[in-house]
Amino acid sequence: MGISATTLTYIAIASTAASTTMTMAGQAQQAKVAKNRANYQAAIARNNQTIAQYQKADTLKRGEVAKQEHRQKVVQLKGQQRAALAASGFDVNSDDALDILADTAEIGELDALTIENNAKREAWGFEIEGMNASNQATLYDYEAANQNPLTAQAGTLFSGIGSVADKWAWHKKNSVGGIS
């Protein structure tokens, strides 16, 4: 006797409905995973921003310390130069001796300012790194906020409904006498 065309149609319709339901469940799970991943990546980006801010502050602090240490070394060097000049019999208050000490002070200060400038440049790099991390976190937040399983599910649902309707219409058209 076999399975009737009506039974086969109902089986096809039920299979399509079940497949549509399973696909929608999978899409909901994928959207949830994508949202969680984006939230996690946003948190990492914010951590990277915080680290960059700490690195910037540390760089500026180390630069200031290095600048002050260099200035102290220059003061010590000037003292050594003054002592060496005096030990060699030079008048430490003469124009030549004062020129030597002034040159040492000038070069020393230039070096101190270079140390400070280099630290500020390095800190600026960390500032940019922090801004980039902040921007990346914002993008991940946006991505997480826009994960909507209903959007993907709606397309699958309408496609499934259309497929069921096609099967039902085919069954109605091809049934004996157009009824069943």
PDB file of C-alpha atoms in Angstrom:
ATOM      1  CA  MET A   1       0.000   0.000   0.000  1.00  0.00           C
ATOM      2  CA  GLY A   2       2.767   2.549   0.822  1.00  0.00           C
ATOM      3  CA  ILE A   3       2.696   6.029   2.174  1.00  0.00           C
ATOM      4  CA  SER A   4       0.174   8.416   0.710  1.00  0.00           C
ATOM      5  CA  ALA A   5       1.133  11.682  -0.936  1.00  0.00           C
ATOM      6  CA  THR A   6      -0.670  13.544   1.835  1.00  0.00           C
ATOM      7  CA  THR A   7       1.403  11.788   4.502  1.00  0.00           C
ATOM      8  CA  LEU A   8       4.611  12.533   2.600  1.00  0.00           C
ATOM      9  CA  THR A   9       3.582  16.168   2.308  1.00  0.00           C
ATOM     10  CA  TYR A  10       2.922  16.374   6.050  1.00  0.00           C
ATOM     11  CA  ILE A  11       6.284  14.732   6.750  1.00  0.00           C
ATOM     12  CA  ALA A  12       8.019  17.233   4.432  1.00  0.00           C
ATOM     13  CA  ILE A  13       6.220  20.132   6.106  1.00  0.00           C
ATOM     14  CA  ALA A  14       7.096  18.854   9.596  1.00  0.00           C
ATOM     15  CA  SER A  15      10.730  18.304   8.559  1.00  0.00           C
ATOM     16  CA  THR A  16      10.941  21.817   7.161  1.00  0.00           C
ATOM     17  CA  ALA A  17       9.426  23.269  10.342  1.00  0.00           C
ATOM     18  CA  ALA A  18      11.827  21.249  12.525  1.00  0.00           C
ATOM     19  CA  SER A  19      14.805  22.256  10.385  1.00  0.00           C
ATOM     20  CA  THR A  20      13.757  25.897  10.561  1.00  0.00           C
ATOM     21  CA  THR A  21      13.432  25.674  14.356  1.00  0.00           C
ATOM     22  CA  MET A  22      16.853  24.039  14.727  1.00  0.00           C
ATOM     23  CA  THR A  23      18.471  26.630  12.460  1.00  0.00           C
ATOM     24  CA  MET A  24      16.892  29.432  14.478  1.00  0.00           C
ATOM     25  CA  ALA A  25      18.175  27.906  17.728  1.00  0.00           C
ATOM     26  CA  GLY A  26      21.666  27.676  16.222  1.00  0.00           C
ATOM     27  CA  GLN A  27      21.509  31.290  15.105  1.00  0.00           C
ATOM     28  CA  ALA A  28      20.464  32.394  18.592  1.00  0.00           C
ATOM     29  CA  GLN A  29      23.432  30.506  20.047  1.00  0.00           C
ATOM     30  CA  GLN A  30      25.823  31.998  17.470  1.00  0.00           C
ATOM     31  CA  ALA A  31      24.582  35.514  18.249  1.00  0.00           C
ATOM     32  CA  LYS A  32      25.046  34.889  21.980  1.00  0.00           C
ATOM     33  CA  VAL A  33      28.590  33.607  21.415  1.00  0.00           C
ATOM     34  CA  ALA A  34      29.410  36.584  19.150  1.00  0.00           C
ATOM     35  CA  LYS A  35      28.060  39.015  21.753  1.00  0.00           C
ATOM     36  CA  ASN A  36      30.053  37.363  24.558  1.00  0.00           C
ATOM     37  CA  ARG A  37      33.195  37.356  22.397  1.00  0.00           C
ATOM     38  CA  ALA A  38      32.780  41.060  21.573  1.00  0.00           C
ATOM     39  CA  ASN A  39      32.219  41.902  25.266  1.00  0.00           C
ATOM     40  CA  TYR A  40      35.341  39.928  26.201  1.00  0.00           C
ATOM     41  CA  GLN A  41      37.410  41.666  23.521  1.00  0.00           C
ATOM     42  CA  ALA A  42      36.105  45.051  24.696  1.00  0.00           C
ATOM     43  CA  ALA A  43      37.235  44.211  28.238  1.00  0.00           C
ATOM     44  CA  ILE A  44      40.688  43.244  26.957  1.00  0.00           C
ATOM     45  CA  ALA A  45      40.917  46.496  24.991  1.00  0.00           C
ATOM     46  CA  ARG A  46      39.998  48.477  28.127  1.00  0.00           C
ATOM     47  CA  ASN A  47      42.687  46.604  30.067  1.00  0.00           C
ATOM     48  CA  ASN A  48      45.169  47.479  27.314  1.00  0.00           C
ATOM     49  CA  GLN A  49      44.116  51.114  27.599  1.00  0.00           C
ATOM     50  CA  THR A  50      44.733  51.051  31.360  1.00  0.00           C
ATOM     51  CA  ILE A  51      48.129  49.418  30.878  1.00  0.00           C
ATOM     52  CA  ALA A  52      49.075  52.069  28.307  1.00  0.00           C
ATOM     53  CA  GLN A  53      48.085  54.803  30.778  1.00  0.00           C
ATOM     54  CA  TYR A  54      50.287  53.225  33.459  1.00  0.00           C
ATOM     55  CA  GLN A  55      53.146  52.933  30.971  1.00  0.00           C
ATOM     56  CA  LYS A  56      52.742  56.586  30.027  1.00  0.00           C
ATOM     57  CA  ALA A  57      52.836  57.703  33.667  1.00  0.00           C
ATOM     58  CA  ASP A  58      55.810  55.442  34.399  1.00  0.00           C
ATOM     59  CA  THR A  59      57.708  56.750  31.374  1.00  0.00           C
ATOM     60  CA  LEU A  60      57.174  60.373  32.412  1.00  0.00           C
ATOM     61  CA  LYS A  61      58.225  59.588  35.978  1.00  0.00           C
ATOM     62  CA  ARG A  62      61.358  57.737  34.851  1.00  0.00           C
ATOM     63  CA  GLY A  63      62.163  60.590  32.464  1.00  0.00           C
ATOM     64  CA  GLU A  64      61.878  63.144  35.255  1.00  0.00           C
ATOM     65  CA  VAL A  65      64.092  61.045  37.537  1.00  0.00           C
ATOM     66  CA  ALA A  66      66.688  60.563  34.777  1.00  0.00           C
ATOM     67  CA  LYS A  67      66.662  64.300  34.015  1.00  0.00           C
ATOM     68  CA  GLN A  68      67.219  65.195  37.682  1.00  0.00           C
ATOM     69  CA  GLU A  69      69.956  62.562  38.039  1.00  0.00           C
ATOM     70  CA  HIS A  70      71.686  63.973  34.971  1.00  0.00           C
ATOM     71  CA  ARG A  71      71.512  67.497  36.376  1.00  0.00           C
ATOM     72  CA  GLN A  72      73.066  66.258  39.618  1.00  0.00           C
ATOM     73  CA  LYS A  73      75.870  64.611  37.648  1.00  0.00           C
ATOM     74  CA  VAL A  74      76.480  67.880  35.814  1.00  0.00           C
ATOM     75  CA  VAL A  75      76.721  69.725  39.138  1.00  0.00           C
ATOM     76  CA  GLN A  76      79.214  67.107  40.315  1.00  0.00           C
ATOM     77  CA  LEU A  77      81.148  67.391  37.053  1.00  0.00           C
ATOM     78  CA  LYS A  78      81.327  71.169  37.430  1.00  0.00           C
ATOM     79  CA  GLY A  79      82.657  70.694  40.962  1.00  0.00           C
ATOM     80  CA  GLN A  80      85.283  68.269  39.684  1.00  0.00           C
ATOM     81  CA  GLN A  81      86.229  70.695  36.909  1.00  0.00           C
ATOM     82  CA  ARG A  82      86.525  73.559  39.392  1.00  0.00           C
ATOM     83  CA  ALA A  83      88.714  71.405  41.667  1.00  0.00           C
ATOM     84  CA  ALA A  84      90.878  70.282  38.731  1.00  0.00           C
ATOM     85  CA  LEU A  85      91.274  73.874  37.536  1.00  0.00           C
ATOM     86  CA  ALA A  86      92.243  75.039  41.023  1.00  0.00           C
ATOM     87  CA  ALA A  87      94.656  72.116  41.456  1.00  0.00           C
ATOM     88  CA  SER A  88      96.280  73.051  38.163  1.00  0.00           C
ATOM     89  CA  GLY A  89      96.848  76.569  39.344  1.00  0.00           C
ATOM     90  CA  PHE A  90      94.055  78.274  37.384  1.00  0.00           C
ATOM     91  CA  ASP A  91      92.019  81.027  38.934  1.00  0.00           C
ATOM     92  CA  VAL A  92      88.534  79.453  39.075  1.00  0.00           C
ATOM     93  CA  ASN A  93      86.992  82.920  38.842  1.00  0.00           C
ATOM     94  CA  SER A  94      88.842  83.811  35.630  1.00  0.00           C
ATOM     95  CA  ASP A  95      86.916  84.240  32.398  1.00  0.00           C
ATOM     96  CA  ASP A  96      88.431  81.066  30.903  1.00  0.00           C
ATOM     97  CA  ALA A  97      87.495  78.943  33.901  1.00  0.00           C
ATOM     98  CA  LEU A  98      84.001  80.427  34.024  1.00  0.00           C
ATOM     99  CA  ASP A  99      83.575  79.760  30.283  1.00  0.00           C
ATOM    100  CA  ILE A 100      84.497  76.099  30.791  1.00  0.00           C
ATOM    101  CA  LEU A 101      82.020  75.771  33.657  1.00  0.00           C
ATOM    102  CA  ALA A 102      79.310  77.620  31.706  1.00  0.00           C
ATOM    103  CA  ASP A 103      79.830  75.340  28.694  1.00  0.00           C
ATOM    104  CA  THR A 104      79.556  72.304  30.946  1.00  0.00           C
ATOM    105  CA  ALA A 105      76.336  73.664  32.469  1.00  0.00           C
ATOM    106  CA  GLU A 106      74.887  74.502  29.054  1.00  0.00           C
ATOM    107  CA  ILE A 107      75.698  71.118  27.516  1.00  0.00           C
ATOM    108  CA  GLY A 108      74.467  69.392  30.670  1.00  0.00           C
ATOM    109  CA  GLU A 109      71.158  71.251  30.578  1.00  0.00           C
ATOM    110  CA  LEU A 110      70.738  70.484  26.880  1.00  0.00           C
ATOM    111  CA  ASP A 111      71.258  66.798  27.678  1.00  0.00           C
ATOM    112  CA  ALA A 112      68.748  67.011  30.560  1.00  0.00           C
ATOM    113  CA  LEU A 113      66.152  68.565  28.260  1.00  0.00           C
ATOM    114  CA  THR A 114      66.843  65.871  25.655  1.00  0.00           C
ATOM    115  CA  ILE A 115      66.226  63.205  28.304  1.00  0.00           C
ATOM    116  CA  GLU A 116      62.943  64.912  29.208  1.00  0.00           C
ATOM    117  CA  ASN A 117      61.924  65.255  25.550  1.00  0.00           C
ATOM    118  CA  ASN A 118      62.674  61.594  24.825  1.00  0.00           C
ATOM    119  CA  ALA A 119      60.558  60.535  27.809  1.00  0.00           C
ATOM    120  CA  LYS A 120      57.686  62.742  26.625  1.00  0.00           C
ATOM    121  CA  ARG A 121      57.892  61.249  23.131  1.00  0.00           C
ATOM    122  CA  GLU A 122      57.833  57.722  24.520  1.00  0.00           C
ATOM    123  CA  ALA A 123      54.896  58.661  26.776  1.00  0.00           C
ATOM    124  CA  TRP A 124      53.073  60.118  23.779  1.00  0.00           C
ATOM    125  CA  GLY A 125      53.377  56.718  22.076  1.00  0.00           C
ATOM    126  CA  PHE A 126      51.673  55.135  25.086  1.00  0.00           C
ATOM    127  CA  GLU A 127      49.008  57.851  24.965  1.00  0.00           C
ATOM    128  CA  ILE A 128      48.250  56.938  21.342  1.00  0.00           C
ATOM    129  CA  GLU A 129      48.276  53.247  22.240  1.00  0.00           C
ATOM    130  CA  GLY A 130      45.747  53.940  24.998  1.00  0.00           C
ATOM    131  CA  MET A 131      43.494  55.943  22.677  1.00  0.00           C
ATOM    132  CA  ASN A 132      43.611  53.162  20.092  1.00  0.00           C
ATOM    133  CA  ALA A 133      42.691  50.602  22.750  1.00  0.00           C
ATOM    134  CA  SER A 134      39.817  52.812  23.909  1.00  0.00           C
ATOM    135  CA  ASN A 135      38.545  53.165  20.346  1.00  0.00           C
ATOM    136  CA  GLN A 136      38.820  49.410  19.845  1.00  0.00           C
ATOM    137  CA  ALA A 137      36.830  48.823  23.049  1.00  0.00           C
ATOM    138  CA  THR A 138      34.121  51.148  21.746  1.00  0.00           C
ATOM    139  CA  LEU A 139      33.950  49.206  18.482  1.00  0.00           C
ATOM    140  CA  TYR A 140      33.667  45.908  20.360  1.00  0.00           C
ATOM    141  CA  ASP A 141      30.936  47.395  22.573  1.00  0.00           C
ATOM    142  CA  TYR A 142      29.081  48.451  19.430  1.00  0.00           C
ATOM    143  CA  GLU A 143      29.527  44.983  17.941  1.00  0.00           C
ATOM    144  CA  ALA A 144      28.182  43.362  21.115  1.00  0.00           C
ATOM    145  CA  ALA A 145      25.212  45.721  21.252  1.00  0.00           C
ATOM    146  CA  ASN A 146      24.300  44.907  17.663  1.00  0.00           C
ATOM    147  CA  GLN A 147      24.251  41.137  18.082  1.00  0.00           C
ATOM    148  CA  ASN A 148      20.537  40.455  17.745  1.00  0.00           C
ATOM    149  CA  PRO A 149      19.518  36.825  17.266  1.00  0.00           C
ATOM    150  CA  LEU A 150      16.020  37.906  16.267  1.00  0.00           C
ATOM    151  CA  THR A 151      17.293  39.554  13.098  1.00  0.00           C
ATOM    152  CA  ALA A 152      18.948  36.387  11.812  1.00  0.00           C
ATOM    153  CA  GLN A 153      16.120  34.229  13.106  1.00  0.00           C
ATOM    154  CA  ALA A 154      13.483  36.334  11.361  1.00  0.00           C
ATOM    155  CA  GLY A 155      15.007  35.655   7.958  1.00  0.00           C
ATOM    156  CA  THR A 156      15.197  31.933   8.686  1.00  0.00           C
ATOM    157  CA  LEU A 157      11.643  31.900  10.022  1.00  0.00           C
ATOM    158  CA  PHE A 158      10.237  33.653   6.959  1.00  0.00           C
ATOM    159  CA  SER A 159      12.213  31.382   4.665  1.00  0.00           C
ATOM    160  CA  GLY A 160      10.894  28.345   6.549  1.00  0.00           C
ATOM    161  CA  ILE A 161       7.327  29.641   6.408  1.00  0.00           C
ATOM    162  CA  GLY A 162       7.715  30.191   2.665  1.00  0.00           C
ATOM    163  CA  SER A 163       9.023  26.663   2.195  1.00  0.00           C
ATOM    164  CA  VAL A 164       6.159  25.181   4.224  1.00  0.00           C
ATOM    165  CA  ALA A 165       3.660  27.252   2.231  1.00  0.00           C
ATOM    166  CA  ASP A 166       5.191  26.042  -1.053  1.00  0.00           C
ATOM    167  CA  LYS A 167       4.910  22.426   0.050  1.00  0.00           C
ATOM    168  CA  TRP A 168       1.342  22.929   1.183  1.00  0.00           C
ATOM    169  CA  ALA A 169       0.403  24.687  -2.072  1.00  0.00           C
ATOM    170  CA  TRP A 170       2.059  21.921  -4.113  1.00  0.00           C
ATOM    171  CA  HIS A 171       0.117  19.329  -2.115  1.00  0.00           C
ATOM    172  CA  LYS A 172      -3.194  21.159  -2.646  1.00  0.00           C
ATOM    173  CA  LYS A 173      -2.526  21.557  -6.352  1.00  0.00           C
ATOM    174  CA  ASN A 174      -1.492  17.949  -6.914  1.00  0.00           C
ATOM    175  CA  SER A 175      -4.017  16.214  -4.661  1.00  0.00           C
ATOM    176  CA  VAL A 176      -6.691  14.149  -6.312  1.00  0.00           C
ATOM    177  CA  GLY A 177      -9.595  16.461  -6.916  1.00  0.00           C
ATOM    178  CA  GLY A 178      -7.610  19.313  -5.365  1.00  0.00           C
ATOM    179  CA  ILE A 179      -8.646  18.300  -1.837  1.00  0.00           C
ATOM    180  CA  SER A 180      -7.195  16.252   0.934  1.00  0.00           C
TER     181      SER A 180
END
